[in-house]
Coordinates of C-alpha atoms and ligand atoms in Angstrom, one line a residue:
Chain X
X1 CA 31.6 4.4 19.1
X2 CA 34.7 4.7 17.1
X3 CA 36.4 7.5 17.1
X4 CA 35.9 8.6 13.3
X5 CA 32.6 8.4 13.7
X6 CA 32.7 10.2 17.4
X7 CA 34.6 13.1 15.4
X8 CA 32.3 13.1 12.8
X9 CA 29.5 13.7 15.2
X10 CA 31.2 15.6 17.6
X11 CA 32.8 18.9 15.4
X12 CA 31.8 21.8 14.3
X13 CA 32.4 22.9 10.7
X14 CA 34.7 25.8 11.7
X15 CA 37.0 23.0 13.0
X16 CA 36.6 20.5 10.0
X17 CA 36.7 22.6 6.7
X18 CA 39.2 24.9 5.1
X19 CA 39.6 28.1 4.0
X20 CA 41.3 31.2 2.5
X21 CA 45.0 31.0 4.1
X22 CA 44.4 28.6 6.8
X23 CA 48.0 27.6 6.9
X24 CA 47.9 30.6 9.4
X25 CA 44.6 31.8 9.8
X26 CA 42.8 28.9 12.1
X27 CA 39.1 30.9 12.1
X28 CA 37.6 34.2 11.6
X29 CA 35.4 35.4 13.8
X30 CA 32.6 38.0 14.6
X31 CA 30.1 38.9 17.3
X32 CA 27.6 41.1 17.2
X33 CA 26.1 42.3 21.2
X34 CA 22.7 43.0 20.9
X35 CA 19.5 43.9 23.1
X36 CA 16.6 44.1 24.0
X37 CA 14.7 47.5 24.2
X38 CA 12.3 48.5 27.7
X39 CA 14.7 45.6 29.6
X40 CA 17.4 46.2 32.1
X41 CA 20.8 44.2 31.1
X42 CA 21.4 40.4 31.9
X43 CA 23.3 42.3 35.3
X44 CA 20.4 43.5 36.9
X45 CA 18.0 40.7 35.3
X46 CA 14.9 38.6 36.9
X47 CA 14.2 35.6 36.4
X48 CA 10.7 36.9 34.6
X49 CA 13.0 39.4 32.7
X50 CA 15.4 36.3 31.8
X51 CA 12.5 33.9 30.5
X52 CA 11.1 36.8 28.6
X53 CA 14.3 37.8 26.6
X54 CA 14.6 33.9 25.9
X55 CA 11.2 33.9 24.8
X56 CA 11.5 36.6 22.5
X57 CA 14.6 35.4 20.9
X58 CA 12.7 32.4 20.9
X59 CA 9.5 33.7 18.6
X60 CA 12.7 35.6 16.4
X61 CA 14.1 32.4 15.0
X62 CA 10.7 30.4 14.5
X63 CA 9.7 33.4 12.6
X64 CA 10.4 33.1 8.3
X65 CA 13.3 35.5 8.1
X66 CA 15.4 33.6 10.4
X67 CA 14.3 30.4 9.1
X68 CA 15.7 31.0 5.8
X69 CA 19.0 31.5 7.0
X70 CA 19.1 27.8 8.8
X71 CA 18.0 25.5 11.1
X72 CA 17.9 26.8 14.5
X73 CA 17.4 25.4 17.9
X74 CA 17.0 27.1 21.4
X75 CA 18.4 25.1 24.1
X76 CA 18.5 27.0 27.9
X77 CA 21.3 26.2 29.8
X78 CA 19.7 24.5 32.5
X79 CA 18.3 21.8 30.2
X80 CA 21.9 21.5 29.8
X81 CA 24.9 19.5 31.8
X82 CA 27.4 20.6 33.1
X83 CA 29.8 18.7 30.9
X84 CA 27.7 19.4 27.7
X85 CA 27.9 22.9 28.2
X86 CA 31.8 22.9 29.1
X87 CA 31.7 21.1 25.6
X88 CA 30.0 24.1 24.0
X89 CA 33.0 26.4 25.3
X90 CA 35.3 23.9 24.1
X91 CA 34.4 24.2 20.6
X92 CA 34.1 28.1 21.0
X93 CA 30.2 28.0 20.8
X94 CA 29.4 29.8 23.7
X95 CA 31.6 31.5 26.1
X96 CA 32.4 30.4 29.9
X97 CA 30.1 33.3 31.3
X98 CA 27.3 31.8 29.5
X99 CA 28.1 28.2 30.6
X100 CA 27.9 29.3 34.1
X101 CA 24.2 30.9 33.7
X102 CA 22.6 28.1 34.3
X103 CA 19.7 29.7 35.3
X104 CA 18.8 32.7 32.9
X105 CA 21.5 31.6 29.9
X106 CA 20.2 29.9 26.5
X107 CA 22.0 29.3 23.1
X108 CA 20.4 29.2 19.7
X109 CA 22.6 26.7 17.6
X110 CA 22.5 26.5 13.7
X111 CA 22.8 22.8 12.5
X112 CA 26.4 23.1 11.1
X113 CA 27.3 25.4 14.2
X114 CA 28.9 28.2 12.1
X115 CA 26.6 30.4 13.7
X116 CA 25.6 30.6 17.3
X117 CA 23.5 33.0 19.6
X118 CA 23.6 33.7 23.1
X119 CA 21.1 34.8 24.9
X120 CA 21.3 36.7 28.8
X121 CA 25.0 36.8 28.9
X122 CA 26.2 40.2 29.2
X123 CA 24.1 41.4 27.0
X124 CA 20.6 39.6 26.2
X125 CA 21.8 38.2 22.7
X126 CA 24.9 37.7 20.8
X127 CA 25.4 36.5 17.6
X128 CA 28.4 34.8 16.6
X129 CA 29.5 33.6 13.2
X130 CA 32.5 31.2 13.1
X131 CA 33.9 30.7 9.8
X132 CA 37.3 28.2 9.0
X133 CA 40.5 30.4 7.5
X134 CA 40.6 34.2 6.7
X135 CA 37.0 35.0 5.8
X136 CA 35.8 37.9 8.0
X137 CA 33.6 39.9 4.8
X138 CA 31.4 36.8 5.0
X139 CA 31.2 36.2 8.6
X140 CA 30.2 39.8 8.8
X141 CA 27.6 39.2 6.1
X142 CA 26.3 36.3 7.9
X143 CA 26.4 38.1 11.4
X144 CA 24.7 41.1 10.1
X145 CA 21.8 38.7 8.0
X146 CA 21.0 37.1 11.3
X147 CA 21.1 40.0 12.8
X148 CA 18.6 41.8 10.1
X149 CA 16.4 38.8 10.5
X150 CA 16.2 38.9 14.5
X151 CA 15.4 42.2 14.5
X152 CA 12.4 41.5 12.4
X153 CA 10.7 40.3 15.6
X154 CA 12.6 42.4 18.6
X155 CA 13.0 46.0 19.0
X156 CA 16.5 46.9 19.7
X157 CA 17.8 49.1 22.3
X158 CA 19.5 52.0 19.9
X159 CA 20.5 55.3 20.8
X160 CA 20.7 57.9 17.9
X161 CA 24.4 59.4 19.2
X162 CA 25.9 56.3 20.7
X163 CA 24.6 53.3 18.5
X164 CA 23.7 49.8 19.8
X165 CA 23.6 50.0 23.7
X166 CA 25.5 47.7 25.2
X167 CA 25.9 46.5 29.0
X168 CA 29.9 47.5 28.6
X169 CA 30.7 50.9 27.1
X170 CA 33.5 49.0 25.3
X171 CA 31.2 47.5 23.3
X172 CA 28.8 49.9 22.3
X173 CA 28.1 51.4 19.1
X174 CA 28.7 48.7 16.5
X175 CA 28.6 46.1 19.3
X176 CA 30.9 44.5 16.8
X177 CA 34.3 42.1 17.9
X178 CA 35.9 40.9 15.2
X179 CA 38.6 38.3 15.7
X180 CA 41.1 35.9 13.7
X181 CA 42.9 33.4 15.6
X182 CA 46.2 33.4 13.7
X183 CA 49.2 30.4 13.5
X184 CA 52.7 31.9 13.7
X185 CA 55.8 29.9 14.4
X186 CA 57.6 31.1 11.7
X187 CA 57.8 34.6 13.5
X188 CA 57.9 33.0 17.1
X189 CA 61.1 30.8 15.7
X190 CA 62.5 33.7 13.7
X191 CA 62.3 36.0 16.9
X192 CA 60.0 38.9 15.5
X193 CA 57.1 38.1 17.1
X194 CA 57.5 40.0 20.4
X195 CA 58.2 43.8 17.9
X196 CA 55.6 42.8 15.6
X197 CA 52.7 41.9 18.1
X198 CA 53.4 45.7 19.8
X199 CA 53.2 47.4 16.8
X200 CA 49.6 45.6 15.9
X201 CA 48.4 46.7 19.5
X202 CA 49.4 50.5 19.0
X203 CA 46.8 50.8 16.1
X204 CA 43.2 49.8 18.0
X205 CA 43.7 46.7 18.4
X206 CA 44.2 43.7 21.1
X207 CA 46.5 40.8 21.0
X208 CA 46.1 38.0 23.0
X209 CA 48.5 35.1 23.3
X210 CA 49.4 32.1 25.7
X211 CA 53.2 32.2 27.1
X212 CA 54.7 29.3 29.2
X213 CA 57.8 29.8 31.1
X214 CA 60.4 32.6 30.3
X215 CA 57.7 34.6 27.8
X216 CA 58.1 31.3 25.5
X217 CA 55.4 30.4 23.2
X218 CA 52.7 28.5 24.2
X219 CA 51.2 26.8 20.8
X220 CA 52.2 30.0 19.0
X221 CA 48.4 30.3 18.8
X222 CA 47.3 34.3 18.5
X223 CA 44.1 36.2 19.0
X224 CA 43.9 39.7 16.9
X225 CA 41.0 41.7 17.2
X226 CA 39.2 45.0 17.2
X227 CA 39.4 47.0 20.6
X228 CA 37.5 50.1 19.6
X229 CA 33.3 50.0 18.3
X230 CA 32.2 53.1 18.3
X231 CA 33.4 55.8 16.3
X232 CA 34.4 53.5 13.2
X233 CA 31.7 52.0 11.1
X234 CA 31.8 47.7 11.0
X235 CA 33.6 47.9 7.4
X236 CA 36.1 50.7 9.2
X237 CA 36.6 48.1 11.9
X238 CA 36.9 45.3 9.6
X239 CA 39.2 46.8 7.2
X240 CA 41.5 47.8 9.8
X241 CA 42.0 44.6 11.1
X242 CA 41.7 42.6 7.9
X243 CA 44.6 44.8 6.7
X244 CA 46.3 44.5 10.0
X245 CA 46.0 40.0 9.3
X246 CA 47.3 40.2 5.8
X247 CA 50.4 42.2 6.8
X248 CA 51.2 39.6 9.6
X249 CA 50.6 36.7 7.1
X250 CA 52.9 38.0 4.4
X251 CA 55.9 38.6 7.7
X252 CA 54.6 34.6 8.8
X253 CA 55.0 33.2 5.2
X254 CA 58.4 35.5 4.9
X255 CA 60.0 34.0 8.4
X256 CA 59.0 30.3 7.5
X257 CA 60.7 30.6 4.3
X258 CA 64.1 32.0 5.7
X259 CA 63.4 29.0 8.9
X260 CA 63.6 26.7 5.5
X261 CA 66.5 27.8 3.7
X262 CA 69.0 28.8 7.1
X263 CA 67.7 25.9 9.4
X264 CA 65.9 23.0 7.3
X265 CA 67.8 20.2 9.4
X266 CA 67.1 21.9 12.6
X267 CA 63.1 22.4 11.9
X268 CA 63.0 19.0 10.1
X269 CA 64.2 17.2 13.6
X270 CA 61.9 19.7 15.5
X271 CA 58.7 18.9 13.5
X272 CA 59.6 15.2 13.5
X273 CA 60.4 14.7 16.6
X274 CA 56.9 16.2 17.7
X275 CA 55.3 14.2 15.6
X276 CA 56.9 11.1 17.0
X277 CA 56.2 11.8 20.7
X278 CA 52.6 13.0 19.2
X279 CA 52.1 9.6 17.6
X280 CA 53.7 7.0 20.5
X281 CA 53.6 9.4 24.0
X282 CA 52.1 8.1 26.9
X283 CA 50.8 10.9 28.7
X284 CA 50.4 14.3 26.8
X285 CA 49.1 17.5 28.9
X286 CA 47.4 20.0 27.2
X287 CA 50.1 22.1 27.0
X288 CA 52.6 20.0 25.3
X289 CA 49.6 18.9 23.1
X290 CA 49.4 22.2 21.5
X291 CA 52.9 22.8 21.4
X292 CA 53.9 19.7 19.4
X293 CA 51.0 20.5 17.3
X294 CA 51.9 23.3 16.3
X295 CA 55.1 21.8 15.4
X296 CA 53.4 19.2 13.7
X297 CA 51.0 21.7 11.7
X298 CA 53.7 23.6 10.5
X299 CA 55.8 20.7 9.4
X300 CA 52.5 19.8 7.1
X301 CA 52.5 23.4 5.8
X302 CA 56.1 22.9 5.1
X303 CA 56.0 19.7 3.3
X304 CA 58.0 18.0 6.0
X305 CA 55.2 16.1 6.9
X306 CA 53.1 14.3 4.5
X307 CA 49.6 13.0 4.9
X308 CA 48.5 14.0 8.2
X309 CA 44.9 16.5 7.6
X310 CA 46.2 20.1 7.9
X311 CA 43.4 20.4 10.2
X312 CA 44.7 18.3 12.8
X313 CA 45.9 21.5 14.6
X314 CA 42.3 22.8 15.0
X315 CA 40.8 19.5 15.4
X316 CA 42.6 18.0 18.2
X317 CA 43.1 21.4 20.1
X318 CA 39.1 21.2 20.7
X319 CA 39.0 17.5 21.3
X320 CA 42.1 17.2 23.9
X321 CA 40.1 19.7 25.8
X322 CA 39.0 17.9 29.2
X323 CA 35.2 17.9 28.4
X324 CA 35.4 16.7 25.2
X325 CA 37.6 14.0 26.4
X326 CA 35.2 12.9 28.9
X327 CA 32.7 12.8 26.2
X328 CA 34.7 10.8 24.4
X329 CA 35.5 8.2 27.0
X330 CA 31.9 8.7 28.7
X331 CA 33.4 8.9 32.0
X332 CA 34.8 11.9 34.6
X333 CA 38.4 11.6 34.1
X334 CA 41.0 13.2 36.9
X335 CA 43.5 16.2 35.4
X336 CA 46.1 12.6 35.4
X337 CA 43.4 10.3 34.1
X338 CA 42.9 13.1 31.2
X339 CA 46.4 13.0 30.4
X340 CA 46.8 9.0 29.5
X341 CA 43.5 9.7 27.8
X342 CA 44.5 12.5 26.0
X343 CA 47.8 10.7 24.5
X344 CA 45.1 8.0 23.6
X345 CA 43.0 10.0 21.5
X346 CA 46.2 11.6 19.7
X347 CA 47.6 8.2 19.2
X348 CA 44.3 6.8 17.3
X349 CA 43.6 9.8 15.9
X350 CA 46.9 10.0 13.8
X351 CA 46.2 6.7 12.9
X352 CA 43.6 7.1 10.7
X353 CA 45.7 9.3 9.1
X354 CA 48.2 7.9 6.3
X355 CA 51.6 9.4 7.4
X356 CA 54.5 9.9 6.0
X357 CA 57.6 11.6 7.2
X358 CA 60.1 13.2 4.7
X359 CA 63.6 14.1 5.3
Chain A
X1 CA 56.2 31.9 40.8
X2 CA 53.0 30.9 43.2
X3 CA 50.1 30.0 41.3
X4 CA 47.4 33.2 41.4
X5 CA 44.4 31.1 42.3
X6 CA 45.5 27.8 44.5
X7 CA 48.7 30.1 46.1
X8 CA 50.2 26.2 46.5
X9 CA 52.1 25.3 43.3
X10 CA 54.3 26.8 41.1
X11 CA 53.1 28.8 38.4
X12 CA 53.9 27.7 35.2
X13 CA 51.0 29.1 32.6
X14 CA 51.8 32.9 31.7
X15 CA 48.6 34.3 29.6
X16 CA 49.8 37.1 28.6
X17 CA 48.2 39.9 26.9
X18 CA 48.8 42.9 24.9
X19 CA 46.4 46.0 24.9
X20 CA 47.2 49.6 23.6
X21 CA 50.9 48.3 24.1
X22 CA 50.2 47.6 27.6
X23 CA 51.0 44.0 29.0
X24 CA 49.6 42.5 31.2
X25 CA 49.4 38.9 32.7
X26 CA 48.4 36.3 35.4
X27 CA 50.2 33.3 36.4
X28 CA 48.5 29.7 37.1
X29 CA 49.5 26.5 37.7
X30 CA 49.3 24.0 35.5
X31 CA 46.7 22.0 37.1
X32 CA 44.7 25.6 38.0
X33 CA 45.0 26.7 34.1
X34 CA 43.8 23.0 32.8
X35 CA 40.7 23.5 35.7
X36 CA 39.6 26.9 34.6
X37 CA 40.1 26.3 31.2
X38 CA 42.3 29.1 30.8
X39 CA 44.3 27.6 27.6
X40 CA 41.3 28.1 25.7
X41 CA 40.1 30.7 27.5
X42 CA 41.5 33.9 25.9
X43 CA 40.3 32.3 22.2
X44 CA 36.8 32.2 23.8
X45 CA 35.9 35.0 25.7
X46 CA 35.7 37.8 22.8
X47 CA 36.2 40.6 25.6
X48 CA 35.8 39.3 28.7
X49 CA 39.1 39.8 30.2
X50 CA 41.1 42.2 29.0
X51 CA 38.8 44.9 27.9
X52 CA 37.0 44.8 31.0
X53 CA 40.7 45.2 33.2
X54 CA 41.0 48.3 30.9
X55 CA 37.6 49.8 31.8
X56 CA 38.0 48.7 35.4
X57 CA 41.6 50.2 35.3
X58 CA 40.6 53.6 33.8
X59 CA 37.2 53.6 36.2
X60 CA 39.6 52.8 39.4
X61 CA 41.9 55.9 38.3
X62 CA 38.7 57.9 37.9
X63 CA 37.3 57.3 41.6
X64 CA 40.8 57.1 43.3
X65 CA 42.1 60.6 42.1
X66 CA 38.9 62.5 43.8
X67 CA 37.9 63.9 40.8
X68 CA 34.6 62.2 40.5
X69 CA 32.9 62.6 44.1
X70 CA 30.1 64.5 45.3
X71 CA 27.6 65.0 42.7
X72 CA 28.4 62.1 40.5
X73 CA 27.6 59.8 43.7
X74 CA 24.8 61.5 43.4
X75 CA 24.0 60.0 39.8
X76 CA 21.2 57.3 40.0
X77 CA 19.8 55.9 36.3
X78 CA 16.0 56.6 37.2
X79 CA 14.7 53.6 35.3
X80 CA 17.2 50.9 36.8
X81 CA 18.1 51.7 40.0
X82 CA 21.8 51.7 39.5
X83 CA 24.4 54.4 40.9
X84 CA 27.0 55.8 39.0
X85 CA 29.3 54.6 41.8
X86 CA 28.0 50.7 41.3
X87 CA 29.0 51.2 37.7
X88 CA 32.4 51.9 38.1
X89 CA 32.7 48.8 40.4
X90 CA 31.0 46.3 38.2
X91 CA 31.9 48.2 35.1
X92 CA 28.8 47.5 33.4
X93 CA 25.4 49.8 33.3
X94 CA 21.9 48.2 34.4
X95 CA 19.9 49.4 31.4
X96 CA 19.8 50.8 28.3
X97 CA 18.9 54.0 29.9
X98 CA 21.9 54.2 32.0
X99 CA 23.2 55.9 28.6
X100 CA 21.5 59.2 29.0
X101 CA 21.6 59.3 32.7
X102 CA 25.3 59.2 33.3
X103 CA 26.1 60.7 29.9
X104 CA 27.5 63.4 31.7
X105 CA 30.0 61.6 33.0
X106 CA 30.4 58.6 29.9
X107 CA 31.7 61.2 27.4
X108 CA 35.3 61.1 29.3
X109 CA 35.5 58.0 29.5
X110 CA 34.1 57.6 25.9
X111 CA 37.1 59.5 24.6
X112 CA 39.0 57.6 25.9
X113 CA 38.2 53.9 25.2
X114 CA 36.5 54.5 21.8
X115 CA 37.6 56.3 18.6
X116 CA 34.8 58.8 18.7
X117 CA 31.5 59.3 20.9
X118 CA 29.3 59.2 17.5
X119 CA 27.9 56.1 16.0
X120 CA 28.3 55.9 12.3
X121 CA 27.9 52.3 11.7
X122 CA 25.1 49.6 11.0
X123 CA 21.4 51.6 12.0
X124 CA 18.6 48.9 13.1
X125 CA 16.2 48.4 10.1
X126 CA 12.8 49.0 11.6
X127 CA 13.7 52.1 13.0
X128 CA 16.8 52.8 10.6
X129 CA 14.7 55.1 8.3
X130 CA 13.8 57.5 10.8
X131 CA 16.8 57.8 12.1
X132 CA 18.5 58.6 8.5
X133 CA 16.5 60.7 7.9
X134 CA 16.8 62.8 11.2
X135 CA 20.6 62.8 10.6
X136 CA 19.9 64.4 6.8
X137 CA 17.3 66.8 8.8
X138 CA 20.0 67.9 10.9
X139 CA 22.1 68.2 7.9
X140 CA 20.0 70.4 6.2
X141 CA 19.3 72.5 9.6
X142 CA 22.6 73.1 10.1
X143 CA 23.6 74.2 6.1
X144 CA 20.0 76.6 6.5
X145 CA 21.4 78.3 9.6
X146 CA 24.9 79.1 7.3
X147 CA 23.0 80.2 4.3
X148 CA 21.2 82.5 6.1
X149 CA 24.4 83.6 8.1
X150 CA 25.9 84.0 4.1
X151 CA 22.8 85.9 3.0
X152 CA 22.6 83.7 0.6
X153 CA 18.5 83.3 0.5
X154 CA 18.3 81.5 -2.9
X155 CA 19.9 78.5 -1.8
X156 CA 18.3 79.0 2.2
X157 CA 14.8 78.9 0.7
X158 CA 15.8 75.8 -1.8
X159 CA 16.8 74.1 1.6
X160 CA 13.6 75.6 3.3
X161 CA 11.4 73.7 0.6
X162 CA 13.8 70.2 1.0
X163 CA 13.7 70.6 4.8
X164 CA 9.5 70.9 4.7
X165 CA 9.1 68.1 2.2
X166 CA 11.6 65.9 4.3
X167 CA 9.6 66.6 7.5
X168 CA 6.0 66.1 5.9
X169 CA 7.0 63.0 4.4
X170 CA 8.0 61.9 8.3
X171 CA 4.6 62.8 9.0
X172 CA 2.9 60.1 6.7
Ligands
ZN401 ZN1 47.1 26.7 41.1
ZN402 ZN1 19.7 52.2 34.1

């Protein structure tokens, strides 16, 4: 198969498609815990417990109101491999507790994959709506549709005083996690990342990010979310952090300008040179894979790079993964074999891209 | 550095993460982070880690400054099974009903990981009705209670009559 039509197949629409400020917001994302009423948590589950929640959810999404929101498919983890479901982690489907349930786990997949359930993790379902760029209002609305339309069919555990009961009191109430994964070089490069980060995590909220040696940045790839779910309604919790994203977007688009006018020559041979060892490397790890995408990506937003897909950050950060790799190559691949594979795929990929660098 | 999981190689992937201005971290080799996934891991797992080292953290405190013991060893959620001790070593409750039976001991820790220890958000839709209309019940109750306190029977018997129709109209 060639690899267009491998990528074609093989992505979600989260990691293809565009959306409001995606030059630094990659995705949007909420999840919604949920359960079942009269069952204990996945924790303290049977497997008759287990095959009953899956059932349930199962009867939910053949039933109309579901149907109208999509085409849905139950698959249980055991019907699953391995690798398949290491590629469902990959492309942020379903989380690497679920993929190691093999027994009592399931996943209910829309078609386009913007939408995902999982069933018996910590708690017996969670929805999840994954949407490209900054567009949490409709991933709520979608979350909170599905949500409606599931509950048709189940009773809910609900508890007047402390909301949606939850296996961990640090999700009940709302059950709600909003996240965006954010882009931010500019304020890595400029310095202010370190200042800025602390102050977002002194108003409710968590900030997680990947740092290689010396506390340098590590793809400058950033997770903000909401820490606290009960208390605050979801549009309390949204707002906050929505808020909280467009402040550090405005500071991002701020410190790439000044990078631009103080240090064009510097960022220029930066971005180009990490396009170049992107486009003719030999062995890439997955470390230096996202951080010379992330050079590359920001050299596109820039204008220093011209036509390479914006979305080659989000794109190839999923399919350099080892799974997906393996997919690709349909064979197990050692961490070394991976890394000659992995330059491959970035080499053919860019390819079918029409490049041009400008200086 | 030493790798946390292998203890062989260097370690040379920081995750680092941020919460309530707290950092915190673990170190992994390369060839350990690519194996566990970690580089993708912190996008993935919504709460999983950090949230939970919270709890656990604030839970640890709890049992470690002999504040808790005695009766709240005691605690056992009647419908599950589980100890009050167990939760504060897994850090997650068996059942739903593990809510009311250590309540006496989640409103603490409530406090302190959440903004408040009311819901006020999204209420499920099947049951949502009664429920609103309990809160507006209690509402009512409550404003009764001060009318009467006030003297002021005019508006106590106008909340009388709204009380009786809201609670007959329950009924049907
Ligand atoms: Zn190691
Ligand atoms: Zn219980």
């Amino acid at each position: 198969m060639s690899l267009s039509d491998f990528l074609q197949r093989a992505m979600s629409r989260w990691m293809r498609d565009g959306g409001p400020d995606d030059d630094i917001v990659l995705t949007s994302r909420i999840r919604v815990a949920r359960n079942v009423q009269g069952y204990p948590f996945p924790i303290l589950q049977t497997d008759s417990h287990a095959s009953d929640v899956i059932e349930m959810v199962g009867k939910a999404i053949e039933a109309a109101p579901v149907k109208e929101l999509g085409q849905y498919e139950l698959i249980r983890c055991r019907d699953l491999s391995a690798l398949d479901r290491q590629v469902l982690v990959e492309k942020h489907l379903i989380s690497p507790d679920l993929a190691e349930q093999e027994k009592h786990g399931a996943v209910v997949l829309r078609d386009d994959e913007l939408v995902s359930i999982m069933v018996n993790e910590e708690d017996h379902i969670r929805i999840q709506c994954i949407l490209p760029g900054m567009r949490l209002d409709d991933a709520w609305k979608l979350a909170t549709s599905i949500d409606d339309a599931l509950e048709n069919k189940l009773v809910y555990a609900f508890h007047e005083k402390y909301g949606y009961l939850t296996a961990c009191p640090t999700n009940v109430g709302t059950g709600i996690r909003a996240s965006v994964m954010m882009h931010l070089p500019g304020l890595v490069l400029s310095g202010s990342i370190n200042r800025l980060l602390s102050a977002v995590s002194q108003v409710g909220l968590a900030v997680r990010g990947i740092y290689g040696e010396g506390s340098e940045s590590f793809g400058n790839l950033f997770q903000v979310s909401n820490q606290i779910t009960l208390g605050e309604t979801e549009e309390e919790i949204i707002g906050n952090l929505q808020s909280v994203v467009y402040q550090l977007i405005e500071h991002e688009r701020n410190a790439r300008q000044q990078l631009l006018q103080r240090n064009r020559t510097q960022l220029e041979d930066r971005v180009s040179r990490s396009f170049g060892i992107l486009a003719y490397a030999r062995r890439m790890d997955s470390r230096e894979t996202l951080e010379r995408l992330s050079d590359v990506r920001l050299g596109i937003d820039l204008g220093i790079i011209q036509g390479v897909s914006a979305g080659i950050l989000k794109e190839l950060m999923v399919t350099t993964q080892p799974a997906f790799l393996q997919k690709y190559f349909s064979r197990e691949l050692s961490a070394s074999e991976r890394d000659v594979r992995r330059a491959a795929l970035i080499r053919e990929r860019l390819r079918l891209d029409d490049t041009e660098v400008h200086g | 550095m030493l790798c946390e999981r292998c203890h062989e190689r260097a370690a040379t992937v920081h995750v680092t993460k941020i919460v309530n201005g707290e950092k915190t971290g673990y170190h992994l080799c390369e060839q350990c982070a690519k194996e566990q996934g970690e580089i993708m891991h912190p996008f993935i797992s919504g709460n999983a880690f950090d949230f939970n080292k919270l709890l656990s953290g604030l839970l640890n405190m709890e049992s470690s400054s002999g504040f808790a013991p005695a009766q709240t060893t005691q605690l056992r959620c009647s419908s599950c099974g589980m100890t009050y001790n167990q939760f504060t070593q897994l850090g997650r409750f068996g059942c739903p009903d593990c809510y009311e039976s250590f309540s006496s001991r989640l409103e603490p820790l409530l406090r302190r990981i959440q903004t408040g220890n009311s819901h006020t958000g999204k209420v499920p839709v099947k049951s949502g009705h009664t429920i609103a209309q309990q809160r507006q019940l209690e509402m009512l109750r409550r404003e009764l209670q001060q009318a009467v306190v006030d003297e002021n029977f005019e508006r106590a018997a106008e909340l009388r009559d709204q009380i009786r129709a809201l609670e007959q109209g329950a009924d049907e």
